[in-house]
Short mmCIF file of C-alpha atoms and ligand atoms in Angstrom, two decimals:
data_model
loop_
_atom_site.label_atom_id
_atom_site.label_comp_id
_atom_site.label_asym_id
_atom_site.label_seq_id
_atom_site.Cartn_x
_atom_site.Cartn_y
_atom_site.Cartn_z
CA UNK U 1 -29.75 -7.30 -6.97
CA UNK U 2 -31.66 -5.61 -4.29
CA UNK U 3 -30.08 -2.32 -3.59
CA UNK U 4 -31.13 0.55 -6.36
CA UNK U 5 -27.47 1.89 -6.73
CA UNK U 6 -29.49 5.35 -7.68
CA UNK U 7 -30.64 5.18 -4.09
CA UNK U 8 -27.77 3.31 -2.22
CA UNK U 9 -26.76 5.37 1.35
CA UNK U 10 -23.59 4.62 2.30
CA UNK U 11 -21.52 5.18 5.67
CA UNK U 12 -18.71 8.01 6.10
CA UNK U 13 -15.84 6.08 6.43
CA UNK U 14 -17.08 4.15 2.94
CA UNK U 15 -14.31 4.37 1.22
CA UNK U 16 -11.80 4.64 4.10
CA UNK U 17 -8.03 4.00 2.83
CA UNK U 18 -9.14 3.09 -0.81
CA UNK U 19 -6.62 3.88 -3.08
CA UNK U 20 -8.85 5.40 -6.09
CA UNK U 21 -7.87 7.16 -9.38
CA UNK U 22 -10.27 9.20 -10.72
CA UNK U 23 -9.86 10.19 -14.62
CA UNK U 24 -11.01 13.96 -15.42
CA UNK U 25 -11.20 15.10 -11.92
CA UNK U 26 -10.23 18.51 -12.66
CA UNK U 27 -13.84 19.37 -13.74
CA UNK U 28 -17.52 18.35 -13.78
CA UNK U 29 -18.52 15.05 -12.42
CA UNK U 30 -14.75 13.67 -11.95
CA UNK U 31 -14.01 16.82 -9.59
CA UNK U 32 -17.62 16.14 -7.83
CA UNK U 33 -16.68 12.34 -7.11
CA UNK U 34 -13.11 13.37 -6.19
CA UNK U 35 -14.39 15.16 -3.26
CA UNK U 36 -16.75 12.76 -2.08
CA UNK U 37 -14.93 9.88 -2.29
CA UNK U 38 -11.98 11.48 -0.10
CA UNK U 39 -14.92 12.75 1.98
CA UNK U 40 -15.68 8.72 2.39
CA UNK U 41 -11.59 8.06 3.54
CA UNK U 42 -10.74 7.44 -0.07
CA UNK U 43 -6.99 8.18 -1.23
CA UNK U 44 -7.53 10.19 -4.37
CA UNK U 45 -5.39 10.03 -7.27
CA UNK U 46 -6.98 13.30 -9.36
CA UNK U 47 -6.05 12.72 -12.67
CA UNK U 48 -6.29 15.10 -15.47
CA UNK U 49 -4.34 17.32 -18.33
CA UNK U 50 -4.41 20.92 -16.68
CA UNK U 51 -2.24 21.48 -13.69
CA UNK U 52 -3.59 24.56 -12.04
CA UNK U 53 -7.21 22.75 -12.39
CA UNK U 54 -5.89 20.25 -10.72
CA UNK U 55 -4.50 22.22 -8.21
CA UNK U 56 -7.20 24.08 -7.10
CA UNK U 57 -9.22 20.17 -6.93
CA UNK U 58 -6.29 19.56 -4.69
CA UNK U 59 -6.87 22.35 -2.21
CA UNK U 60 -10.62 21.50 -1.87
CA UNK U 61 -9.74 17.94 -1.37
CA UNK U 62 -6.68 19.05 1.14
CA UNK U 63 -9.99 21.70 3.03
CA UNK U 64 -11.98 17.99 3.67
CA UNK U 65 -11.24 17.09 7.22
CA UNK U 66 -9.81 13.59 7.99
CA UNK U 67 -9.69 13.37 4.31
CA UNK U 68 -6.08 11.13 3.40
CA UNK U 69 -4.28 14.10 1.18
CA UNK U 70 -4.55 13.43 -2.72
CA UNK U 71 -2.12 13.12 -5.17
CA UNK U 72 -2.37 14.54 -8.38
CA UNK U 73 -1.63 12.85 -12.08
CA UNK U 74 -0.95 15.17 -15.33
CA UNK U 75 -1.72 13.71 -18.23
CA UNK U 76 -2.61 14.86 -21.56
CA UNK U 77 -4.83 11.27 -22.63
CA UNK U 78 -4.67 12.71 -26.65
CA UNK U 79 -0.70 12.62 -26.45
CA UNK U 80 0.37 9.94 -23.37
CA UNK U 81 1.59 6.79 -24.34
CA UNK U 82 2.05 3.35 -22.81
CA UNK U 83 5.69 4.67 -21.48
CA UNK U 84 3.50 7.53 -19.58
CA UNK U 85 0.97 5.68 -17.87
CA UNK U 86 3.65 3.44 -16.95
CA UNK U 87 5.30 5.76 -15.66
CA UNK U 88 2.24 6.54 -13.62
CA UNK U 89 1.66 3.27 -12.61
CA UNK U 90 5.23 2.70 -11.14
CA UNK U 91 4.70 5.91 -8.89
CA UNK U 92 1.37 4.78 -8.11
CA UNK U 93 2.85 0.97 -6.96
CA UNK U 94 5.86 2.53 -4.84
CA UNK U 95 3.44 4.83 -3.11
CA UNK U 96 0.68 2.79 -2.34
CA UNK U 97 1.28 -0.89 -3.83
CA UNK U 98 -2.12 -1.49 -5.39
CA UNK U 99 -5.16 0.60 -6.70
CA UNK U 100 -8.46 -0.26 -5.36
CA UNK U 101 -10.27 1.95 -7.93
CA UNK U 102 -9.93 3.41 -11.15
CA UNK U 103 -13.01 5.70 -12.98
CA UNK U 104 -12.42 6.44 -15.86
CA UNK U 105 -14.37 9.48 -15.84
CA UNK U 106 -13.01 11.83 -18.80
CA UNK U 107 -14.28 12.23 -22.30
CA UNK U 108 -14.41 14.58 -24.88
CA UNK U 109 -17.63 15.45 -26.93
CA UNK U 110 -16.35 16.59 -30.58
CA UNK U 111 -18.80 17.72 -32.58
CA UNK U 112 -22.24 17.46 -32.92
CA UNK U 113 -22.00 16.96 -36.82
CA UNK U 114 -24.01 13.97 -38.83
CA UNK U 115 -21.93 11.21 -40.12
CA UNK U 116 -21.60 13.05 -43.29
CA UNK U 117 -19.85 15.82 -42.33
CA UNK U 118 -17.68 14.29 -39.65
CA UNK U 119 -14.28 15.43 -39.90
CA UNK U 120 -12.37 12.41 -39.61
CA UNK U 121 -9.14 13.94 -37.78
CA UNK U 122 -11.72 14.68 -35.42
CA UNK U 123 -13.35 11.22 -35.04
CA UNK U 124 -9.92 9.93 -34.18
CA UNK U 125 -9.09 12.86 -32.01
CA UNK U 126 -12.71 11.96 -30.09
CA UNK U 127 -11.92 8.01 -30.68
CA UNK U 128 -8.32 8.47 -28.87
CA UNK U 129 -9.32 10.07 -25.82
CA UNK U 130 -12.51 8.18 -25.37
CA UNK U 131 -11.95 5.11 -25.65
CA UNK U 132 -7.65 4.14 -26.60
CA UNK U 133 -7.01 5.99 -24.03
CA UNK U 134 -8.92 3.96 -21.16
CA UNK U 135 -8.03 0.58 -22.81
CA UNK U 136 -4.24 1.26 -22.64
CA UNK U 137 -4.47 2.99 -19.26
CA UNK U 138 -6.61 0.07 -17.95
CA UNK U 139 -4.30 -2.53 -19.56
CA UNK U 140 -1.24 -0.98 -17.74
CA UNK U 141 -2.85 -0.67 -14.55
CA UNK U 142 -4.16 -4.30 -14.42
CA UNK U 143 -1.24 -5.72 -12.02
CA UNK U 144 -1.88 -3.11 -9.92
CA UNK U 145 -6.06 -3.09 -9.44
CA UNK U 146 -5.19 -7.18 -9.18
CA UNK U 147 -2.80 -6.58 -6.10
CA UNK U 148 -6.10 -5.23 -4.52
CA UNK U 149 -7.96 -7.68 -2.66
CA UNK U 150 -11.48 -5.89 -4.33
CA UNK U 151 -10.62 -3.20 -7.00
CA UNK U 152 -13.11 -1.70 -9.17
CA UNK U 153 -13.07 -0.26 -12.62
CA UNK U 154 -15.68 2.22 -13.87
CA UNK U 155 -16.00 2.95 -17.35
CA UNK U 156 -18.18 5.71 -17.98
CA UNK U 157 -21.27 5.25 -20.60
CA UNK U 158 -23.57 7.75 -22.28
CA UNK U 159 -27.54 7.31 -23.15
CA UNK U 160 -26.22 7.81 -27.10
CA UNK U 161 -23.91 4.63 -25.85
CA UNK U 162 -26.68 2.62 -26.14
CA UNK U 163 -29.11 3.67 -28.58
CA UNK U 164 -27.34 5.82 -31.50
CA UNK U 165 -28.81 8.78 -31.80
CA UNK U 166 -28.51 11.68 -35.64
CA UNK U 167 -25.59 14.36 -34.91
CA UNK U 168 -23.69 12.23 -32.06
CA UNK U 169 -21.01 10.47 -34.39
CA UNK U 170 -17.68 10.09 -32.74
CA UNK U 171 -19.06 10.63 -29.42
CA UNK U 172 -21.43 7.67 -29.72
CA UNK U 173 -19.41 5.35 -31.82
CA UNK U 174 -16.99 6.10 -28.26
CA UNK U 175 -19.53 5.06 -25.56
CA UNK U 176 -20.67 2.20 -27.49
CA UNK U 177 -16.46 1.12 -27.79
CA UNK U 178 -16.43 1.74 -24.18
CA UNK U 179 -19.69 -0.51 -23.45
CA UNK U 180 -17.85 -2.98 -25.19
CA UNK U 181 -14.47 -2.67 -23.71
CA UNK U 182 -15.81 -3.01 -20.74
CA UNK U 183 -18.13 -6.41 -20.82
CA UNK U 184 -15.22 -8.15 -22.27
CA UNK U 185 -12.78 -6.94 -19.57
CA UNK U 186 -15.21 -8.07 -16.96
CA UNK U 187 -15.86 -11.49 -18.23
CA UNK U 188 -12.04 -12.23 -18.56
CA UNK U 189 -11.85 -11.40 -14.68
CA UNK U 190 -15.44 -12.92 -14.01
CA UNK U 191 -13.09 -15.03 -11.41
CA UNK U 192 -10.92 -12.51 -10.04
CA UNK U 193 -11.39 -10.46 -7.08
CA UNK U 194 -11.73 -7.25 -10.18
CA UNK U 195 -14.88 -5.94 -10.76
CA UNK U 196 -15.65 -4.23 -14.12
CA UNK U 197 -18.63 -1.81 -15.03
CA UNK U 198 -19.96 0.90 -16.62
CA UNK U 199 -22.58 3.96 -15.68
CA UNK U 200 -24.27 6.45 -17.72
CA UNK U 201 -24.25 9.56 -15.56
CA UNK U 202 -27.36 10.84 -17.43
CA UNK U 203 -27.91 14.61 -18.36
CA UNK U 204 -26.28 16.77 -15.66
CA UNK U 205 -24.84 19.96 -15.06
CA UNK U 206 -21.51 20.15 -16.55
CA UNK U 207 -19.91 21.85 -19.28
CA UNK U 208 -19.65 19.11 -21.75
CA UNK U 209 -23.77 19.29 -21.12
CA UNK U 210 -23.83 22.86 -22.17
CA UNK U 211 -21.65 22.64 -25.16
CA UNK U 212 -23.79 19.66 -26.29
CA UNK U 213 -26.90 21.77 -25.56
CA UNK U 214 -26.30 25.26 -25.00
CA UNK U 215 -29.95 26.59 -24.96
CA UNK U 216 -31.12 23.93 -22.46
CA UNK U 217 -32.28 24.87 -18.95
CA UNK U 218 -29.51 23.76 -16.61
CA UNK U 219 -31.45 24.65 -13.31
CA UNK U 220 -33.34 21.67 -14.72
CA UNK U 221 -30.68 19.53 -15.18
CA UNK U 222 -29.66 17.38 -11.86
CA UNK U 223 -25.80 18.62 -10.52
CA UNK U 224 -22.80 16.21 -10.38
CA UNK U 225 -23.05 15.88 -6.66
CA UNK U 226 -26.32 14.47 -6.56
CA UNK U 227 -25.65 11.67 -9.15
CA UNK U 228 -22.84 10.21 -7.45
CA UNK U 229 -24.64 7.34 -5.26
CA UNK U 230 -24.24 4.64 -8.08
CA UNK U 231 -20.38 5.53 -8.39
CA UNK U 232 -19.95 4.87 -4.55
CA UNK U 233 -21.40 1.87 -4.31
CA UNK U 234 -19.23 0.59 -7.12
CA UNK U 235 -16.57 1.29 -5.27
CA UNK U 236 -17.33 0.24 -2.03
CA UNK U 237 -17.07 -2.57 -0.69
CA UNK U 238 -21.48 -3.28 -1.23
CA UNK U 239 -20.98 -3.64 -4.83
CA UNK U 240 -18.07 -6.77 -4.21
CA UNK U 241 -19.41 -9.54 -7.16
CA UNK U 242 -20.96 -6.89 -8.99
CA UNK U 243 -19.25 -7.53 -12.73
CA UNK U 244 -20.39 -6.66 -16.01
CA UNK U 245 -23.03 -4.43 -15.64
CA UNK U 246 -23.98 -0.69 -17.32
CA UNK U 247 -26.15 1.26 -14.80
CA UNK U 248 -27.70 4.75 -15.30
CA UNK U 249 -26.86 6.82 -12.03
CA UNK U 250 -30.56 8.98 -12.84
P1 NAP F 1 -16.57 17.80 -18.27
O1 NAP F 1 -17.13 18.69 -17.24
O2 NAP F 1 -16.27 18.32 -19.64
O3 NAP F 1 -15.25 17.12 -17.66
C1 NAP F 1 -14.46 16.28 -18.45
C2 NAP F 1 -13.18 15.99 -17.72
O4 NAP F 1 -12.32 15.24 -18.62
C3 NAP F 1 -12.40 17.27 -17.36
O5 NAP F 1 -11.72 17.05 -16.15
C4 NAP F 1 -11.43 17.37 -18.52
O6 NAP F 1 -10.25 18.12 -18.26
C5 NAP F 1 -11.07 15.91 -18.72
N1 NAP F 1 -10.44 15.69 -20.02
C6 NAP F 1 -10.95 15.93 -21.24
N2 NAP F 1 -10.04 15.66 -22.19
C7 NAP F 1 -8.92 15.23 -21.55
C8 NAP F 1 -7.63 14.82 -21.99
N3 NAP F 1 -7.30 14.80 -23.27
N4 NAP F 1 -6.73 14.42 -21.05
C9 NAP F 1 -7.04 14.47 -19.75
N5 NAP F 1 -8.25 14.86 -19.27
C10 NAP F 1 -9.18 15.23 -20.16
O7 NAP F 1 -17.52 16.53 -18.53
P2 NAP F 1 -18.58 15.78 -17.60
O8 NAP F 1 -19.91 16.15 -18.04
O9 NAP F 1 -18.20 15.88 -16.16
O10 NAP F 1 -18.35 14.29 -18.13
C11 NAP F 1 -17.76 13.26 -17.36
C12 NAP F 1 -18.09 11.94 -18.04
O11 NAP F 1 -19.50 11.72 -18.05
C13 NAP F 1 -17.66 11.87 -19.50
O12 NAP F 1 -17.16 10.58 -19.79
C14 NAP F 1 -18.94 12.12 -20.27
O13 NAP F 1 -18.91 11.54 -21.55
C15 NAP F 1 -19.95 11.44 -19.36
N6 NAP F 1 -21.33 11.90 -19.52
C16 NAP F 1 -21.68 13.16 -19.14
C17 NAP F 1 -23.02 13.54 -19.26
C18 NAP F 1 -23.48 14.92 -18.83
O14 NAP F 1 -24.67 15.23 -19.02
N7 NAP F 1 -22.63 15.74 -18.26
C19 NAP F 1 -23.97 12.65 -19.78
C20 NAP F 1 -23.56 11.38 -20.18
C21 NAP F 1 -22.24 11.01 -20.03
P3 NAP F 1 -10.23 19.76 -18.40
O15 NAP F 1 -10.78 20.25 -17.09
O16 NAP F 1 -8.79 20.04 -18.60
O17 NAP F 1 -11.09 20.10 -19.57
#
């Protein structure tokens, strides 16, 4: 590969008329990529569980000018089931007939206990959301991304996703499930028009960064809007072939 997707520039109109659903968007890097890609042209499904986060997304989104106007997706990915995210997918196929892009951005943390001492409600709690959640989502969604003519999944990764590290437990166990989940998706469409891949955002300024480590510096820490070159140019059209890959966006 030549381009450094850490480094990749990319024109306005990137994204332009890209129908892209971005998981987590009320918050943190989701809400970061939300604006930019309907910054790029991109039609923004924001997805996430709390409606007046969303909301507010919505207006900043709605502010961009010549951005398409987003739509916004409640749900709750500890409690939906396969009926709600195809109920999602329907609305999703009458509006716009295909999805170019899906990012499946959120994740929950848990606690930072050892393996000991992990409750196990908990693990499955951290399990579910993580990782269930994006397989059945992804698995519903499937006739739609194929509909596209180049649709791209993002799965997102974590550094403890690929080297364990003491007091991560569910967390980790998650990233490296979502590693997986996402090399076998992407070698049964190796010869389809779907890309499939996954990116470690590295430490950034978020709040899932503070609870992990509250004591931290976070003026050191790099913001979500300046790790977001990597998650463009898996969507765009630069990345088309691209399959089966885990990059770190730092
Ligand atoms: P964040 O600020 O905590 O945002 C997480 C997003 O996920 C929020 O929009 C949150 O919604 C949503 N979410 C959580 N549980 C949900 C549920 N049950 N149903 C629907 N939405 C739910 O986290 P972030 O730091 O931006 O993390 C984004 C991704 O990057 C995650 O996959 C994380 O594991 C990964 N990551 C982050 C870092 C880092 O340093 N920040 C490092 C490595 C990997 P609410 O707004 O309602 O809470």
């Amino acid at each position: 590969m030549t381009t450094d997707p850490r480094t990749y520039t990319y024109a306005n109109e990137a994204l332009r008329d890209r129908v892209i659903l971005i998981t987590g968007a009320s918050d943190g890097i989701g809400k970061a990529l939300a604006l930019e890609t309907a910054t790029l042209g991109a039609q923004v499904i924001l997805h996430g569980r709390n409606t007046a986060k969303l909301e507010k997304v919505y207006d900043e989104v709605d502010a961009i000018e010549g951005a398409p106007r987003p739509s916004i997706a409640v749900l709750d990915l500890a409690s939906a089931n396969a009926e709600s995210y195809t109920t999602l997918a329907n609305s999703i196929s009458d509006e716009f007939g295909r999805l170019d892009g899906l990012v499946h951005n959120a994740s929950i943390l848990g606690e930072r206990y050892s393996i000991a001492q992990y409750d196990a409600v908990l693990w499955q709690r951290v399990m579910h959301v993580n990782v269930t959640a994006a397989f059945a989502m992804t698995q519903v969604f499937l006739p739609l991304l194929l509909e596209s003519e180049d649709a791209s999944i993002i799965f997102t990764s974590s550094g403890v996703g690929r080297t364990g590290k003491a007091f991560w437990g569910a967390y980790a166990a998650s990233k490296f499930a979502i590693e997986g989940l996402s090399e076998v998706l992407a070698d049964e469409h190796r010869h389809s028009p779907l890309r499939v891949n996954c990116v470690n955002p590295g430490a950034t300024r978020t709040n899932m960064r503070l609870a992990a480590y509250p004591a931290e510096d976070r003026d050191a820490l790099k913001t979500p809007e300046e790790i977001l070159a990597t998650y463009v140019y898996l969507l765009g059209a630069d990345s088309k072939g691209v399959t089966g890959e885990s990059f770190d966006a730092q």
